[in-house]
CSV table of N, CA and C in Angstrom, one decimal:
chain,number,residue,atom,x,y,z
A,1,MET,N,171.4,319.2,-9.7
A,1,MET,CA,172.0,319.3,-8.4
A,1,MET,C,172.1,320.8,-8.1
A,2,ARG,N,171.7,321.1,-6.8
A,2,ARG,CA,171.8,322.5,-6.4
A,2,ARG,C,172.7,322.6,-5.2
A,3,PHE,N,173.5,323.6,-5.1
A,3,PHE,CA,174.4,323.8,-4.0
A,3,PHE,C,174.2,325.2,-3.4
A,4,ASN,N,174.0,325.3,-2.1
A,4,ASN,CA,173.8,326.6,-1.4
A,4,ASN,C,175.0,327.0,-0.6
A,5,ALA,N,175.3,328.3,-0.6
A,5,ALA,CA,176.4,328.8,0.2
A,5,ALA,C,175.8,329.8,1.2
A,6,TYR,N,176.1,329.6,2.5
A,6,TYR,CA,175.6,330.5,3.5
A,6,TYR,C,176.8,331.2,4.2
A,7,GLN,N,176.5,332.4,4.7
A,7,GLN,CA,177.5,333.0,5.6
A,7,GLN,C,177.5,332.2,6.9
A,8,LYS,N,178.6,332.2,7.6
A,8,LYS,CA,178.7,331.4,8.8
A,8,LYS,C,177.6,332.0,9.8
A,9,ASN,N,176.7,331.1,10.2
A,9,ASN,CA,175.6,331.4,11.1
A,9,ASN,C,174.8,332.6,10.5
A,10,GLY,N,174.6,332.6,9.2
A,10,GLY,CA,173.9,333.7,8.6
A,10,GLY,C,173.1,333.3,7.4
A,11,PRO,N,172.7,334.3,6.6
A,11,PRO,CA,171.8,334.0,5.5
A,11,PRO,C,172.5,333.4,4.2
A,12,LEU,N,171.6,333.0,3.3
A,12,LEU,CA,172.1,332.5,2.0
A,12,LEU,C,172.9,333.6,1.3
A,13,VAL,N,174.1,333.2,0.8
A,13,VAL,CA,174.9,334.2,0.0
A,13,VAL,C,174.6,334.0,-1.5
A,14,PHE,N,174.8,332.7,-2.0
A,14,PHE,CA,174.5,332.4,-3.4
A,14,PHE,C,174.1,330.9,-3.5
A,15,PHE,N,173.6,330.6,-4.7
A,15,PHE,CA,173.4,329.2,-4.9
A,15,PHE,C,173.8,328.9,-6.4
A,16,THR,N,174.2,327.7,-6.6
A,16,THR,CA,174.5,327.2,-8.0
A,16,THR,C,173.7,326.0,-8.3
A,17,GLN,N,173.4,325.9,-9.6
A,17,GLN,CA,172.6,324.7,-10.0
A,17,GLN,C,173.2,324.2,-11.3
A,18,ARG,N,173.3,322.8,-11.3
A,18,ARG,CA,173.9,322.1,-12.5
A,18,ARG,C,172.8,321.2,-13.0
A,19,ILE,N,172.5,321.3,-14.2
A,19,ILE,CA,171.5,320.5,-14.9
A,19,ILE,C,172.2,319.8,-16.1
A,20,PHE,N,172.2,318.5,-16.1
A,20,PHE,CA,172.8,317.7,-17.2
A,20,PHE,C,171.8,317.5,-18.2
A,21,ILE,N,172.1,318.0,-19.5
A,21,ILE,CA,171.1,317.9,-20.6
A,21,ILE,C,171.7,316.9,-21.6
A,22,SER,N,171.0,316.8,-22.7
A,22,SER,CA,171.4,315.8,-23.7
A,22,SER,C,172.8,316.0,-24.3
A,23,GLN,N,173.3,314.9,-24.8
A,23,GLN,CA,174.5,314.8,-25.6
A,23,GLN,C,175.7,315.4,-24.9
A,24,GLY,N,175.8,315.2,-23.6
A,24,GLY,CA,177.0,315.6,-22.8
A,24,GLY,C,177.1,317.0,-22.4
A,25,TYR,N,176.1,317.8,-22.5
A,25,TYR,CA,176.1,319.2,-22.1
A,25,TYR,C,175.6,319.3,-20.7
A,26,MET,N,176.1,320.4,-20.0
A,26,MET,CA,175.7,320.7,-18.7
A,26,MET,C,175.4,322.2,-18.6
A,27,ASN,N,174.2,322.5,-18.1
A,27,ASN,CA,173.8,323.9,-18.0
A,27,ASN,C,174.1,324.3,-16.5
A,28,TYR,N,174.9,325.3,-16.3
A,28,TYR,CA,175.3,325.8,-15.0
A,28,TYR,C,174.8,327.2,-14.7
A,29,SER,N,174.2,327.4,-13.6
A,29,SER,CA,173.7,328.7,-13.2
A,29,SER,C,174.3,329.1,-11.8
A,30,HIS,N,174.6,330.4,-11.7
A,30,HIS,CA,175.1,330.9,-10.4
A,30,HIS,C,174.3,332.1,-10.0
A,31,THR,N,173.5,332.1,-8.9
A,31,THR,CA,172.7,333.2,-8.5
A,31,THR,C,173.1,333.8,-7.2
A,32,ILE,N,173.3,335.1,-7.2
A,32,ILE,CA,173.6,335.8,-6.0
A,32,ILE,C,172.3,336.2,-5.3
A,33,ALA,N,172.1,335.7,-4.0
A,33,ALA,CA,170.9,335.9,-3.3
A,33,ALA,C,170.4,337.3,-3.1
A,34,ALA,N,171.4,338.2,-2.7
A,34,ALA,CA,171.0,339.6,-2.4
A,34,ALA,C,170.4,340.3,-3.6
A,35,THR,N,171.0,340.1,-4.8
A,35,THR,CA,170.6,340.9,-6.0
A,35,THR,C,169.7,340.1,-6.9
A,36,LYS,N,169.6,338.7,-6.6
A,36,LYS,CA,168.8,337.8,-7.4
A,36,LYS,C,169.2,337.9,-8.9
A,37,LYS,N,170.5,338.2,-9.2
A,37,LYS,CA,171.1,338.2,-10.5
A,37,LYS,C,171.7,336.8,-10.8
A,38,THR,N,171.4,336.3,-12.0
A,38,THR,CA,171.9,334.9,-12.3
A,38,THR,C,172.8,335.0,-13.6
A,39,ALA,N,173.9,334.2,-13.5
A,39,ALA,CA,174.7,334.1,-14.7
A,39,ALA,C,174.6,332.6,-15.1
A,40,TYR,N,174.6,332.4,-16.5
A,40,TYR,CA,174.4,331.1,-17.0
A,40,TYR,C,175.6,330.7,-17.9
A,41,THR,N,176.0,329.5,-17.8
A,41,THR,CA,177.1,328.9,-18.6
A,41,THR,C,176.7,327.6,-19.1
A,42,LEU,N,177.0,327.3,-20.4
A,42,LEU,CA,176.7,326.0,-20.9
A,42,LEU,C,178.1,325.3,-21.2
A,43,TYR,N,178.3,324.1,-20.6
A,43,TYR,CA,179.5,323.3,-20.8
A,43,TYR,C,179.2,322.1,-21.6
A,44,LYS,N,180.2,321.8,-22.5
A,44,LYS,CA,180.2,320.6,-23.3
A,44,LYS,C,181.2,319.6,-22.7
A,45,LYS,N,180.9,318.4,-22.6
A,45,LYS,CA,181.8,317.3,-22.2
A,45,LYS,C,183.0,317.3,-23.1
A,46,GLN,N,184.2,317.3,-22.5
A,46,GLN,CA,185.4,317.2,-23.3
A,46,GLN,C,185.6,315.7,-23.6
A,47,GLU,N,186.1,315.5,-24.9
A,47,GLU,CA,186.3,314.1,-25.3
A,47,GLU,C,187.8,313.8,-25.5
């Protein structure tokens, strides 16, 4: 799943992407459009 965030009546500010991978893990990335810098986080499903 990808989510985009725009300024009101303006350009893309950032986008996030969630990818569900094996065994209950989710890879989450957050990219700032202006700098093209991305941060990654790996989440494990809580039991």
